Coordinates of C-alpha atoms in Angstrom, one line a residue:
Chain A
X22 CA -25.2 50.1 -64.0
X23 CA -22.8 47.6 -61.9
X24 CA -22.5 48.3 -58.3
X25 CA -19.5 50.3 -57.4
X26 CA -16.2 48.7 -56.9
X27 CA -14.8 48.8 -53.6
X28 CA -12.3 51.2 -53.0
X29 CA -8.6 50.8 -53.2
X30 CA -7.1 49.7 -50.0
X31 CA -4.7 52.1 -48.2
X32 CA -1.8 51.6 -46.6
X33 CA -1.2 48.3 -44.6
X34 CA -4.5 46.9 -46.3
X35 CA -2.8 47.0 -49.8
X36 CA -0.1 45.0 -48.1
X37 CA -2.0 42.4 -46.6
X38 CA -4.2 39.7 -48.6
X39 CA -7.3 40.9 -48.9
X40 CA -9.9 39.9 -46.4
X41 CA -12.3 37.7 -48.2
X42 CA -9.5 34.8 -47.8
X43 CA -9.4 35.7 -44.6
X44 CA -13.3 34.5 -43.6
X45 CA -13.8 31.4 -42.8
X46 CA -15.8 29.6 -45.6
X47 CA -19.6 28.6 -44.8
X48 CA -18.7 24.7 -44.6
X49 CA -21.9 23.1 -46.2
X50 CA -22.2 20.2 -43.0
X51 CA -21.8 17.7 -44.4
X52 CA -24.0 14.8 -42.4
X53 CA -22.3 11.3 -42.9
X54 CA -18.7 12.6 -42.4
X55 CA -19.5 13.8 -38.9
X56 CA -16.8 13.1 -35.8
X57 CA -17.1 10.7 -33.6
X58 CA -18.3 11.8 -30.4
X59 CA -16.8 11.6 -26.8
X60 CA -17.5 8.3 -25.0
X61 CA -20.7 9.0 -22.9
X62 CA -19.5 8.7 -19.6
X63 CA -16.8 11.4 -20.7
X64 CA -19.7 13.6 -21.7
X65 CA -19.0 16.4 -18.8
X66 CA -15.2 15.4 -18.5
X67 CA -13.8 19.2 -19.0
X68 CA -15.8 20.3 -16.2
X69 CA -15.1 17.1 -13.8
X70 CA -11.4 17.9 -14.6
X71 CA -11.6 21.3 -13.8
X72 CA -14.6 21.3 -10.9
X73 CA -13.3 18.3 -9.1
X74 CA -9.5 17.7 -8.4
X75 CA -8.7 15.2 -6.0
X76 CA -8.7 17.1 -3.2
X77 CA -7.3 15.0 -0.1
X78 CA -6.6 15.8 3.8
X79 CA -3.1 15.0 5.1
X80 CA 0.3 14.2 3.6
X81 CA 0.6 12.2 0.2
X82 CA 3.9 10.8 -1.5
X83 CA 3.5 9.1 -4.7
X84 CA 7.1 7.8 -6.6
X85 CA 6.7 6.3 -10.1
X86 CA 9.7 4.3 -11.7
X87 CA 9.3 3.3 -15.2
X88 CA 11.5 0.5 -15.7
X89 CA 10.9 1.2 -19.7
X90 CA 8.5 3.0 -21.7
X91 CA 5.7 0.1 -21.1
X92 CA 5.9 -0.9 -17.8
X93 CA 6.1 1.3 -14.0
X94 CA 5.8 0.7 -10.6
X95 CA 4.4 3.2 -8.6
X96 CA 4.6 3.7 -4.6
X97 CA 2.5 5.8 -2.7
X98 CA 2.0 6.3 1.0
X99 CA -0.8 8.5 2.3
X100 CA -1.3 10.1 6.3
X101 CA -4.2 11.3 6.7
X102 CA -8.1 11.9 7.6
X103 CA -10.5 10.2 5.2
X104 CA -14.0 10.9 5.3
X105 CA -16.8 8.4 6.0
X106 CA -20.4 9.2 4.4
X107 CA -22.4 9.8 7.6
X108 CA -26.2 10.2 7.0
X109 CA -26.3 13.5 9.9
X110 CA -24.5 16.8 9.3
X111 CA -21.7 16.3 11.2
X112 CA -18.9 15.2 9.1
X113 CA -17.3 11.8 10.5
X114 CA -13.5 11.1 9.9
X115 CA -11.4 8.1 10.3
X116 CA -6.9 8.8 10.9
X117 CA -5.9 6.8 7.9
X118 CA -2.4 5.9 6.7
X119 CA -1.4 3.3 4.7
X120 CA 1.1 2.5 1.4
X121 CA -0.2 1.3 -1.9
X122 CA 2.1 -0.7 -4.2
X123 CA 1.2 -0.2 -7.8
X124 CA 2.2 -2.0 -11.3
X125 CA 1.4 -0.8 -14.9
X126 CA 2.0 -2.2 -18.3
X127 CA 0.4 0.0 -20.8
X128 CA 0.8 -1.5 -24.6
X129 CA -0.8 0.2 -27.2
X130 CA -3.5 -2.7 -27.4
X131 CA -3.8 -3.9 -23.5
X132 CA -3.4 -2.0 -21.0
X133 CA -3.2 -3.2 -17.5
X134 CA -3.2 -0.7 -14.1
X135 CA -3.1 -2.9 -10.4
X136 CA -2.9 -1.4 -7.4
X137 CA -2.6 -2.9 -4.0
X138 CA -3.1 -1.4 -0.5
X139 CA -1.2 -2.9 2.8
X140 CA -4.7 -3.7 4.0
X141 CA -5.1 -6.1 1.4
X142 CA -7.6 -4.6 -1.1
X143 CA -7.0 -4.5 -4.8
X144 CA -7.8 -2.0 -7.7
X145 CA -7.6 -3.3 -11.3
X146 CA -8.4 -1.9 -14.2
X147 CA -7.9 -3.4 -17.7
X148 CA -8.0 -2.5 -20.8
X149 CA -8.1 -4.4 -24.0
X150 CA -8.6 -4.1 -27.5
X151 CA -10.5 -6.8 -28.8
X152 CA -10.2 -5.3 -32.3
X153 CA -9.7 -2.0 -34.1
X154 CA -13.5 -0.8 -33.0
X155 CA -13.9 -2.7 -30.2
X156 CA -12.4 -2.4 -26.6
X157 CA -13.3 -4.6 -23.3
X158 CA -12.7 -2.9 -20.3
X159 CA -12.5 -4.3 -17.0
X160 CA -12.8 -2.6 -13.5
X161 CA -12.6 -4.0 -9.9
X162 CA -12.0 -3.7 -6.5
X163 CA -11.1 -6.8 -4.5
X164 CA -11.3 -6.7 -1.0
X165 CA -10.4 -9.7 1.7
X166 CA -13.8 -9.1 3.2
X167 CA -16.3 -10.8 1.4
X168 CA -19.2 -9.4 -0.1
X169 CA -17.3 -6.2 -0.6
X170 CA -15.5 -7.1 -4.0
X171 CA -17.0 -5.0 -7.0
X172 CA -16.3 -5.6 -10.3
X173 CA -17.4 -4.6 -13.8
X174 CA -16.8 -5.5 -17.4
X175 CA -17.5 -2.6 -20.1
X176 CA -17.5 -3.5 -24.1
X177 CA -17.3 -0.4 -26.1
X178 CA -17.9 -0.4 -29.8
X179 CA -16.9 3.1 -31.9
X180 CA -18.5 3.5 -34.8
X181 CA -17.8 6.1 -37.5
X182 CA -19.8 9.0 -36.0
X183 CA -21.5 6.8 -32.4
X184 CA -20.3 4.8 -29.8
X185 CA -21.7 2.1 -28.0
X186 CA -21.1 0.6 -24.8
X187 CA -22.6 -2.6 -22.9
X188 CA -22.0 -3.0 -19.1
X189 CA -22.2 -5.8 -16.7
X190 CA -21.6 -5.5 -13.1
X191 CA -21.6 -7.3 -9.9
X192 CA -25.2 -7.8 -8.1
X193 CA -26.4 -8.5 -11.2
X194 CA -25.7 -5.1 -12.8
X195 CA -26.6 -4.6 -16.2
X196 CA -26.0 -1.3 -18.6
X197 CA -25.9 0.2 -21.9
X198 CA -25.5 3.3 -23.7
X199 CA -25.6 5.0 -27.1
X200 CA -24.2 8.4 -27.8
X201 CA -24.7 9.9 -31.6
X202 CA -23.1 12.8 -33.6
X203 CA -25.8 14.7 -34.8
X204 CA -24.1 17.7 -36.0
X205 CA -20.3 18.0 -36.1
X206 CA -21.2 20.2 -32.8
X207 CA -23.9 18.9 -31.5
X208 CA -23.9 15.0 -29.2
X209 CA -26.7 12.9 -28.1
X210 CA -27.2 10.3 -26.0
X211 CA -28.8 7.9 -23.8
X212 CA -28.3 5.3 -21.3
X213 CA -30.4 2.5 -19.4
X214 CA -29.3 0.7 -16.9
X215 CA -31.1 -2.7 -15.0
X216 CA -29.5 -3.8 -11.4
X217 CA -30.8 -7.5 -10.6
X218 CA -31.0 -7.9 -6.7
X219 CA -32.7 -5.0 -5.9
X220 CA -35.2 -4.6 -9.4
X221 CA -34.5 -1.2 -10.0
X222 CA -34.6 0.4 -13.8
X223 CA -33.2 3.6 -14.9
X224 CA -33.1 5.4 -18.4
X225 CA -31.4 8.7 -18.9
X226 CA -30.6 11.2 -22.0
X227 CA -27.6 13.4 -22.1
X228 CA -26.8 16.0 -24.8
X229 CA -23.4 17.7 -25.3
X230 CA -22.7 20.9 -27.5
X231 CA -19.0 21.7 -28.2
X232 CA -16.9 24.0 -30.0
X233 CA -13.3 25.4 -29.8
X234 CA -14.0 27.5 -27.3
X235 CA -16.8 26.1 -24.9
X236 CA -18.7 23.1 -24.3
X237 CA -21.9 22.7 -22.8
X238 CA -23.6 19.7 -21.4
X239 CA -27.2 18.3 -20.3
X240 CA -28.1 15.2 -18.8
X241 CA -31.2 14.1 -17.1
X242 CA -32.1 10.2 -15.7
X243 CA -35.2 9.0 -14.6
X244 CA -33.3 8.6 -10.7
X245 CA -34.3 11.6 -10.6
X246 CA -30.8 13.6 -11.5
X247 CA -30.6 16.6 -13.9
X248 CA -27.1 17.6 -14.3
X249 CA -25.7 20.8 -16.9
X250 CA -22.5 21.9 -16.9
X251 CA -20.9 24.9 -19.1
X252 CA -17.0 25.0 -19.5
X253 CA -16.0 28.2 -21.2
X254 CA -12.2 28.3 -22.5
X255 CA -10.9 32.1 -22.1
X256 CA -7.5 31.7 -23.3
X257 CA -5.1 29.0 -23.6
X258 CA -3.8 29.0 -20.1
X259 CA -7.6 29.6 -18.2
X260 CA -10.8 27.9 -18.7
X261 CA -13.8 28.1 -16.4
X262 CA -16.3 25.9 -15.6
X263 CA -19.8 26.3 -13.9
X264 CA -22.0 22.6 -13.2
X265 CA -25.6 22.2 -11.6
X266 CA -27.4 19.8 -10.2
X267 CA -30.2 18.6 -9.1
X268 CA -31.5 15.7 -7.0
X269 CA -35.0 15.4 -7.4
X270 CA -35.6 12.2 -4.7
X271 CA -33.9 14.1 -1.9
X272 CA -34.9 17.8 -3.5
X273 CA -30.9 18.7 -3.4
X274 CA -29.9 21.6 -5.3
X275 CA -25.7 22.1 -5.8
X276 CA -24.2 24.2 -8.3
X277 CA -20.6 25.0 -8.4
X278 CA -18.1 27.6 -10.2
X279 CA -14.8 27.6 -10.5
X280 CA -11.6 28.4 -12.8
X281 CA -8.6 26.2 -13.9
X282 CA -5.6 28.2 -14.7
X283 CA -2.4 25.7 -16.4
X284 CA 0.5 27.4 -16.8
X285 CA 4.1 26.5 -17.4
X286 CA 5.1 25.5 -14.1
X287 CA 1.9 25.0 -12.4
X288 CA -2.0 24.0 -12.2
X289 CA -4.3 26.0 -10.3
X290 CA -7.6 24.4 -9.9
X291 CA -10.6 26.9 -7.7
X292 CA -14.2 26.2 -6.9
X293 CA -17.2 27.8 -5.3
X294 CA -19.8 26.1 -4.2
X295 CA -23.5 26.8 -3.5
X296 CA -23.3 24.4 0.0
X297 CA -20.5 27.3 0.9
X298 CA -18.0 25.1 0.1
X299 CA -14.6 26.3 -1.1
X300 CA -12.0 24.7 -2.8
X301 CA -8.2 25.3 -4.3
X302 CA -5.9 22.7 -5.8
X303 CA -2.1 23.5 -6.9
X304 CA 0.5 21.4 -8.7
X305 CA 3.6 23.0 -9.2
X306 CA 6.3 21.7 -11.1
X307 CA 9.3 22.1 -9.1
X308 CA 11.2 20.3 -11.1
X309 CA 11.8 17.5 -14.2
X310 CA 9.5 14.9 -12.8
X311 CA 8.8 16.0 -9.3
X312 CA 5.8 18.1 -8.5
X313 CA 4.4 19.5 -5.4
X314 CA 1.0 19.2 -4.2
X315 CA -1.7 21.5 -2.1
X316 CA -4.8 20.4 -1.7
X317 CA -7.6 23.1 0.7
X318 CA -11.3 22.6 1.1
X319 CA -12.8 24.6 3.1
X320 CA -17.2 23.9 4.2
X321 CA -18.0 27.1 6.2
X322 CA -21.4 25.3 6.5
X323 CA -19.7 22.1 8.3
X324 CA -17.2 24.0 9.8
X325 CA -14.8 21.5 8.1
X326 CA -11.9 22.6 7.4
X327 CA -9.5 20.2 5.2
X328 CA -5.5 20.6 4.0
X329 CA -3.7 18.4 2.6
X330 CA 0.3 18.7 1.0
X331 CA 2.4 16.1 -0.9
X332 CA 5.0 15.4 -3.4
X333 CA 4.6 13.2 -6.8
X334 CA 7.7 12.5 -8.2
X335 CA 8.3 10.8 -11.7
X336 CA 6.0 10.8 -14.6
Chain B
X4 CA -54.1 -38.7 -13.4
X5 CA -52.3 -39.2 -10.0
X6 CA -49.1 -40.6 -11.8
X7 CA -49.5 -38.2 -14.7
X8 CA -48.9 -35.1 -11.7
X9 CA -46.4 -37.0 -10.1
X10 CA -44.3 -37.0 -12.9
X11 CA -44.9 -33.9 -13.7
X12 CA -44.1 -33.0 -10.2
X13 CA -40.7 -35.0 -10.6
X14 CA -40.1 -33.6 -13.8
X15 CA -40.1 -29.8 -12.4
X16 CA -38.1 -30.9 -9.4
X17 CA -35.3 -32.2 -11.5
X18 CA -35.6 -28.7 -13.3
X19 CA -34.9 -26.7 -9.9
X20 CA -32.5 -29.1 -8.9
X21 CA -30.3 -28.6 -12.1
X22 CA -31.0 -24.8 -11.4
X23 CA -29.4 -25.0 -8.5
X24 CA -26.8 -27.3 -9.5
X25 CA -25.6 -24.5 -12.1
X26 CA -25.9 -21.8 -9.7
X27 CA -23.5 -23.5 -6.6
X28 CA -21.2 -24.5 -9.4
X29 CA -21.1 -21.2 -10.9
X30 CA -20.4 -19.2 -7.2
X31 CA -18.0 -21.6 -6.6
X32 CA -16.4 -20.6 -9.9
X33 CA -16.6 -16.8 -9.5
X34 CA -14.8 -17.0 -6.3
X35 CA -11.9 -19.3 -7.0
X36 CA -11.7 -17.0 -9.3
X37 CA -11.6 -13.8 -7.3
X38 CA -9.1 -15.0 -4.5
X39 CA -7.2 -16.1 -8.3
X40 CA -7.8 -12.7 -9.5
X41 CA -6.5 -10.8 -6.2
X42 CA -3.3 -12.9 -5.7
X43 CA -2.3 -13.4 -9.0
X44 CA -2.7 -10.1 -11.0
X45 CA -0.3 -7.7 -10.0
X46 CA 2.4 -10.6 -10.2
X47 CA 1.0 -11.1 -13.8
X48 CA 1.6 -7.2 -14.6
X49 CA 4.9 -7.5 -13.4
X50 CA 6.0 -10.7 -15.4
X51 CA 4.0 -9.0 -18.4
X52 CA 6.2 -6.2 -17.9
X53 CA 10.0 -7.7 -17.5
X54 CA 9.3 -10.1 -20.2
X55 CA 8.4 -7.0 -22.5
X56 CA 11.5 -5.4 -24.4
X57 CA 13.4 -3.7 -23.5
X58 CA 14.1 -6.3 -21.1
X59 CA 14.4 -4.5 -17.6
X60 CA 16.7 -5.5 -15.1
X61 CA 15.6 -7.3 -12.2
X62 CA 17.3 -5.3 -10.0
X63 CA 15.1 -2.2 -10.9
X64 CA 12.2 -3.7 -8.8
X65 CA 13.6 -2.9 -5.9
X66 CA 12.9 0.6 -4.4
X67 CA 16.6 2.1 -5.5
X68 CA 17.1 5.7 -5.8
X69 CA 19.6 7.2 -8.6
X70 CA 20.7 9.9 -6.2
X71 CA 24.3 10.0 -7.3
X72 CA 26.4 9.6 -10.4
X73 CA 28.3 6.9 -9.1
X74 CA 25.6 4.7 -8.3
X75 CA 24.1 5.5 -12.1
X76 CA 27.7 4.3 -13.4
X77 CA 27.6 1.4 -11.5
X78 CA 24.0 0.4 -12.1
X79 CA 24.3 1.0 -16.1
X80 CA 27.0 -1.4 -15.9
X81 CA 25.5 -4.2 -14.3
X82 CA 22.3 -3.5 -15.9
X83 CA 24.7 -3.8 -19.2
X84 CA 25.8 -7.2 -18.4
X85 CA 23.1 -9.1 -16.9
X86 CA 24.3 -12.5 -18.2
X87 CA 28.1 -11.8 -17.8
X88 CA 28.9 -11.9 -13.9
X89 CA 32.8 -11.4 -14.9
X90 CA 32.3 -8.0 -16.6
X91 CA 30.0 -6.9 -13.6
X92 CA 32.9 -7.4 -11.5
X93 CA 35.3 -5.7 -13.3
X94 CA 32.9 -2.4 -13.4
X95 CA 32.4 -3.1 -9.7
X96 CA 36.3 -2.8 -9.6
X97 CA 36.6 -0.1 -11.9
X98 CA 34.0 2.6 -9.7
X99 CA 36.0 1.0 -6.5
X100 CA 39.7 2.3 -7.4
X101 CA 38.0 5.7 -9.3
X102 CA 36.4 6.3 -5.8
X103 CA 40.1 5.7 -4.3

């Protein structure tokens, strides 16, 4: 005695293949074909995007004009209040305005990004790759003043399913970190870092769990930081995004919530924050190439209140 | 003895000295090469990026606006014939008697 067969299907059912096919198969995982992971200081990247626009006070114009599909110039003027870190409560703000004069040249193996400010300081980045695994990065701000320059030279190596990457900074800065595929969901890494002049030693862990539809992230260093962050994707067009953290040396607690809603013609970026911050940031396409820009922030704790409009036009 | 510590003495000086020696050398090193690296690397993005094909015109560094479709014709054109300064002209003439 069998067991019975399933019953005929009715209607529709008879029409569509049958659902077996349907299932997903149990994939057996199979351990040395896993993905390579995200580079590890990309590990919260989908909540960074969606937590923390680049939300600014004032007006901002930014034109870029590729001259061909390598190289643009960009031009951008910002009017505004920027905000210096003050170590009391009160928030302290400096009238800005100046105009930046960029260059880029991006080839698929360098790629180089300047950008120059009418007070004289310089951002570079460059990017190289040295060979098919391995890429130099370079990253520095120049200033007139001295002792104020920073730079830093990154060497990244991608292996099949880890990365590696080896830092050296200015002031005698010296890092590395390793990130490993463990499962084809599951990332781990860690990092250490040395700085020279002032003798100071850090090591910190970070794990990242992804799938399709969320991604979830840990990281802890022994500075005394713990940072998670959970990114949930509800549909194509709205993800949200919640991030904690937690400063143990000066016992600071902040976690944050918001949504990021892209659409055809716009971006909608929101957050709530547990220092009764809150935050909004829209781009709106108005048209091929030119987008508009609002920026709000609004600290009901500070009593600041910050908001900012501007125009971006070319790619 | 006393000779053997003054050498030795001597001998760790020379050490230090060389030290030193290195580390002036190398300063003076890393900041020629900053006040190299801040003058000299957005020029080198820029001549990077005309000498790249395809070869942009010079005339596109400046800040110029294609507002209108007159001004496109008559940039296309000279943008056409960089190297021919007689064909420039004649596109020149062309836009001026279409705009009569």
């Amino acid at each position: 005695m069998g067991s019975p067969s399933p019953p005929p299907p009715l209607g529709l059912a008879s029409v569509l293949p049958p659902k077996e096919a349907e299932e997903k198969k149990e994939k057996k995982v199979d351990y040395l074909n896993l993905p390579c992971p995200v580079p590890f200081e990309e590990i919260q990247r989908e909540a960074l995007m969606s937590l923390k626009p680049e939300l600014f006070e004032g007006l901002r114009f930014d034109f870029t004009k590729g001259l061909n599909h390598k190289f643009s110039l960009s031009h951008s003027v910002f009017m505004g209040s920027m905000e210096l870190p003050s170590q009391s409560s009160d928030t302290l703000k400096v009238p800005t305005a100046h105009y930046e004069f960029g260059a880029n040249y991006l080839d698929p193996k360098l790629m180089l990004v300047g950008r120059i400010l009418t007070d004289g300081r310089l951002n570079a980045r460059v990017k190289c790759d040295l060979t098919d695994n391995l890429t130099m990065k370079i990253n520095a701000q120049l200033t007139n003043e001295p002792h104020y320059s920073q730079g830093m030279f990154n060497f990244d190596y991608k292996g099949k399913d880890y990365r590696a990457q080896f830092q050296i900074g200015n002031n005698a800065f010296y890092g590395a970190n390793y990130i490993q595929s463990v499962t084809p969901h599951l990332s781990l890494g860690s990092e250490v870092f040395w700085l020279g002049h002032q003798r100071k030693s850090g090591i910190g862990f970070a794990a990242r769990y992804n799938t399709d539809k969320m991604v979830a992230t840990g990281q802890i260093a022994s500075t005394g930081i713990v940072a998670l962050s959970y990114v949930q994707k509800v549909s194509e067009k709205v993800s949200l995004a919640s991030d904690f953290m937690y400063n143990h040396m000066t016992r600071d607690v902040t976690s944050s919530f918001g949504y990021d809603y892209i659409l055809r013609q716009c971006r909608l970026r929101g957050k709530l924050d547990s220092n009764g911050v809150v935050a909004a940031y829209l781009e709106e396409r108005l048209n091929m190439g030119v987008n508009f820009i609002l920026s709000a922030e609004i600290d009901h704790r500070k009593k600041d209140y910050k908001f900012g409009f501007g125009m971006t036009v070319g790619e | 003895m006393a000779s053997r510590v003054s050498s030795k003495g001597k001998g760790s000086k020379g050490r230090s000295r060389r030290g030193r020696c290195v580390k002036e050398w190398s300063t003076w090193a890393m900041k020629k090469a900053k006040v190299v690296a801040h003058y000299g690397f957005i020029p080198l993005i820029i001549v990077l990026g005309m000498n790249s094909t395809p070869k942009p015109h010079p005339f596109q560094l400046t800040l110029s606006f294609e507002m209108s479709e007159h001004s496109i014709i008559s940039y296309h054109c000279a943008s056409f014939s960089y190297s021919n300064e007689e064909l420039v002209l004649e596109c020149v003439r062309d836009e001026l008697l279409h705009n009569l």
